[in-house]
């Protein structure tokens, strides 16, 4: 046993040196682990062979919580679609073992996160090249999911298309958007009201000036299944999910780091304080990189790092606010949809799609950002449906005039009040903190591309596939919003 220990110790020492130098090429320097602790930890890990392997992701989370990490190469705050996708891509790009990724989530059931309640719509019909490309990649990721991950989880991607309806006010914008989208490889077509009526006779198009229809890579999918797929594959590749809430960062004055435009010494952080579900228990994790992907709570998390609170470059807050969205289901046996019935988004702000082929539909609406949303009570939800949703819905599809709600849900999403688009990339003050949040109503479809982009930044040192530089935090500093010019 003594011989074995000594051999392991010397082997570890050389491994530590190699790993340490390897890591410094891409990642921030970090102290090598004490050889004795490392040896004991590896022996401990070996003994786990005797334990029953975790069968479900939940069991895995429990097991890993018992092996609480004291440090990680990358800590991701938030394990929704965005955080989980980043974890998956980081592990994938570093050949599974090259990097220790920890995902923190205060609720590892994920039942209440925006991802779980999303409608899973996917469209490429945007005016920003970044959003078009992210959607196109999202569709490719979904289309290839069985080939990449196997048959275990079915995301139910239904590529039935996406139809946007514009009024006279939005017509020329829609035409410009389509031109740009098709330059980026989409197959989207413009339809006159007559052509729309011919294809979809149940629509009333008397007030519609023009429509655009995506013929490829558009439709909807099951957002919960997508989260399960990405998360379970991140776990398979070795990402460690921890059920804990990020509650603080520990700061250190770094006299050897100069930050342009910052007076005094740089106050860096490479430790996060987390609270375990057991309220008494607080722990710290040392990290080389930290990524804030906490959805609509990202601004609160960023404040823990002084963003929006401290002076100078830190004085600009993260502009992510919580906004409510409502989704209702209803049946209409009079109108049984065909397989090519697309998701339809109306210029009034409502969007609806079929759920299966037996006459069940889902309709969603986001109240205007300035509108004070009603509460989550059944009474308020029903009032919102009757006053705000049904009039627009039955205007567009007269057959829906008397439909009754059969189910509903509502929940918050991460609205970027600055310009309605995601913020992706490093924070300009911290050398080791990244942001991936504020995707507003596009977060699910963008998750595969955003995860890959953030992993590229960390592992390769820059974007390799879709260039998301313009979606960085810097646009807040120079006050250059990236508005999404859609339809009216
Ligand atoms: C009703 C509805 C319908 C939608 N429909 C669509 C759609 O059709 N298509 C589309 O693309 N998008 C849609 N969206 C938007 C989309 O769901 C979101 O943009 C996306 O889910 C955001 O993912 P996320 O991972 O950033 O956030 P989330 O899924 O909210 O995940 C954030 C995670 O961070 C965790 N967290 C927060 N604070 C902390 C902390 N301090 N410590 C640890 N963990 C923390 C939370 O527990 C949560 O699990 C919809 C949203 C809603 C609400």
Short mmCIF file of C-alpha atoms and ligand atoms in Angstrom, two decimals, residues 76-84 104-123 126 162 219-221 223 227 242 244-247 272 274 293-298 300-301 304 323-327 343 351 353 365-366 409-415 436-447, ligand 1:
data_model
loop_
_atom_site.label_atom_id
_atom_site.label_comp_id
_atom_site.label_asym_id
_atom_site.label_seq_id
_atom_site.Cartn_x
_atom_site.Cartn_y
_atom_site.Cartn_z
CA UNK A 76 -21.57 28.56 -14.73
CA UNK A 77 -24.33 30.24 -12.72
CA UNK A 78 -27.63 28.88 -14.05
CA UNK A 79 -28.30 25.50 -15.63
CA UNK A 80 -31.24 26.41 -17.89
CA UNK A 81 -30.93 25.99 -21.66
CA UNK A 82 -28.18 28.59 -21.95
CA UNK A 83 -26.02 27.49 -18.98
CA UNK A 84 -26.41 23.80 -19.82
CA UNK A 104 -24.62 25.95 -10.17
CA UNK A 105 -28.38 26.08 -10.00
CA UNK A 106 -30.49 26.96 -7.01
CA UNK A 107 -33.25 24.71 -8.32
CA UNK A 108 -31.98 21.58 -10.01
CA UNK A 109 -35.50 20.38 -10.72
CA UNK A 110 -35.51 23.21 -13.33
CA UNK A 111 -39.29 23.16 -13.18
CA UNK A 112 -39.69 26.93 -12.82
CA UNK A 113 -36.92 28.23 -15.08
CA UNK A 114 -37.96 30.02 -18.28
CA UNK A 115 -36.64 27.14 -20.35
CA UNK A 116 -39.13 24.70 -18.83
CA UNK A 117 -42.13 26.84 -19.72
CA UNK A 118 -41.03 27.99 -23.13
CA UNK A 119 -43.21 27.38 -26.18
CA UNK A 120 -40.21 26.12 -28.12
CA UNK A 121 -40.81 28.16 -31.28
CA UNK A 122 -38.00 28.45 -33.79
CA UNK A 123 -37.85 31.04 -36.56
CA UNK A 126 -35.08 38.38 -37.86
CA UNK A 162 -43.38 29.91 -39.31
CA UNK A 219 -41.28 25.36 -36.52
CA UNK A 220 -41.30 24.28 -32.88
CA UNK A 221 -39.96 21.67 -30.50
CA UNK A 223 -38.17 22.89 -24.85
CA UNK A 227 -33.02 20.96 -21.82
CA UNK A 242 -24.53 21.45 -8.01
CA UNK A 244 -26.69 25.67 -4.77
CA UNK A 245 -27.44 29.38 -5.03
CA UNK A 246 -24.74 31.89 -5.91
CA UNK A 247 -24.91 34.49 -3.15
CA UNK A 272 -17.83 32.44 -5.49
CA UNK A 274 -22.74 29.54 -2.60
CA UNK A 293 -26.32 32.56 -17.32
CA UNK A 294 -29.02 33.05 -14.71
CA UNK A 295 -31.85 34.01 -17.07
CA UNK A 296 -34.13 36.74 -15.76
CA UNK A 297 -32.18 36.76 -12.46
CA UNK A 298 -28.88 37.61 -14.14
CA UNK A 300 -29.27 40.25 -9.42
CA UNK A 301 -26.37 37.82 -9.82
CA UNK A 304 -23.01 40.33 -6.47
CA UNK A 323 -41.14 39.97 -17.99
CA UNK A 324 -44.18 37.76 -17.89
CA UNK A 325 -45.46 35.65 -20.79
CA UNK A 326 -48.75 33.78 -21.05
CA UNK A 327 -49.56 30.59 -22.89
CA UNK A 343 -46.78 28.52 -36.34
CA UNK A 351 -48.72 33.77 -31.86
CA UNK A 353 -49.71 26.90 -33.32
CA UNK A 365 -48.79 36.56 -25.88
CA UNK A 366 -46.35 38.85 -24.18
CA UNK A 409 -49.36 28.64 -17.86
CA UNK A 410 -47.32 31.78 -17.42
CA UNK A 411 -43.83 32.61 -16.39
CA UNK A 412 -41.02 35.10 -16.63
CA UNK A 413 -38.39 35.45 -19.30
CA UNK A 414 -35.15 37.39 -19.47
CA UNK A 415 -36.05 40.66 -21.19
CA UNK A 436 -24.77 34.94 -21.57
CA UNK A 437 -28.19 36.30 -20.84
CA UNK A 438 -31.03 38.61 -21.91
CA UNK A 439 -32.19 36.55 -24.90
CA UNK A 440 -35.73 37.80 -24.35
CA UNK A 441 -38.16 35.67 -26.33
CA UNK A 442 -35.47 33.89 -28.38
CA UNK A 443 -33.50 32.11 -25.65
CA UNK A 444 -34.42 28.52 -26.38
CA UNK A 445 -33.80 28.53 -30.07
CA UNK A 446 -30.51 30.38 -29.56
CA UNK A 447 -29.21 28.13 -26.77
C1 LIG B 1 -43.98 31.38 -21.56
C2 LIG B 1 -42.68 31.53 -22.31
C3 LIG B 1 -42.61 31.16 -23.66
C4 LIG B 1 -41.40 31.27 -24.35
N1 LIG B 1 -41.35 30.86 -25.65
C5 LIG B 1 -40.17 30.88 -26.32
C6 LIG B 1 -40.09 30.37 -27.64
O1 LIG B 1 -41.09 29.93 -28.20
N2 LIG B 1 -38.87 30.35 -28.26
C7 LIG B 1 -37.73 30.82 -27.65
O2 LIG B 1 -36.65 30.76 -28.25
N3 LIG B 1 -37.79 31.34 -26.40
C8 LIG B 1 -38.97 31.38 -25.72
N4 LIG B 1 -39.04 31.89 -24.46
C9 LIG B 1 -37.84 32.52 -23.88
C10 LIG B 1 -36.88 31.44 -23.36
O3 LIG B 1 -37.61 30.51 -22.59
C11 LIG B 1 -35.78 32.06 -22.50
O4 LIG B 1 -35.14 33.11 -23.20
C12 LIG B 1 -34.72 30.99 -22.17
O5 LIG B 1 -35.33 29.89 -21.56
C13 LIG B 1 -33.67 31.55 -21.25
O6 LIG B 1 -32.84 30.47 -20.85
P1 LIG B 1 -31.82 30.68 -19.67
O7 LIG B 1 -31.06 29.43 -19.51
O8 LIG B 1 -31.05 31.94 -19.90
O9 LIG B 1 -32.74 30.99 -18.38
P2 LIG B 1 -33.56 29.98 -17.45
O10 LIG B 1 -34.12 28.86 -18.22
O11 LIG B 1 -34.52 30.82 -16.67
O12 LIG B 1 -32.45 29.40 -16.48
C14 LIG B 1 -31.80 30.24 -15.53
C15 LIG B 1 -31.41 29.37 -14.35
O13 LIG B 1 -30.63 30.18 -13.44
C16 LIG B 1 -30.90 29.75 -12.13
N5 LIG B 1 -30.48 30.81 -11.19
C17 LIG B 1 -30.95 32.08 -11.13
N6 LIG B 1 -30.30 32.75 -10.14
C18 LIG B 1 -29.41 31.88 -9.60
C19 LIG B 1 -28.46 31.97 -8.53
N7 LIG B 1 -28.27 33.10 -7.83
N8 LIG B 1 -27.72 30.87 -8.23
C20 LIG B 1 -27.88 29.70 -8.90
N9 LIG B 1 -28.78 29.56 -9.91
C21 LIG B 1 -29.52 30.64 -10.26
C22 LIG B 1 -32.40 29.51 -12.13
O14 LIG B 1 -32.78 28.62 -11.09
C23 LIG B 1 -32.62 28.90 -13.53
O15 LIG B 1 -32.66 27.49 -13.50
C24 LIG B 1 -40.24 31.80 -23.72
C25 LIG B 1 -40.31 32.18 -22.38
C26 LIG B 1 -41.51 32.05 -21.67
C27 LIG B 1 -41.55 32.45 -20.23
#
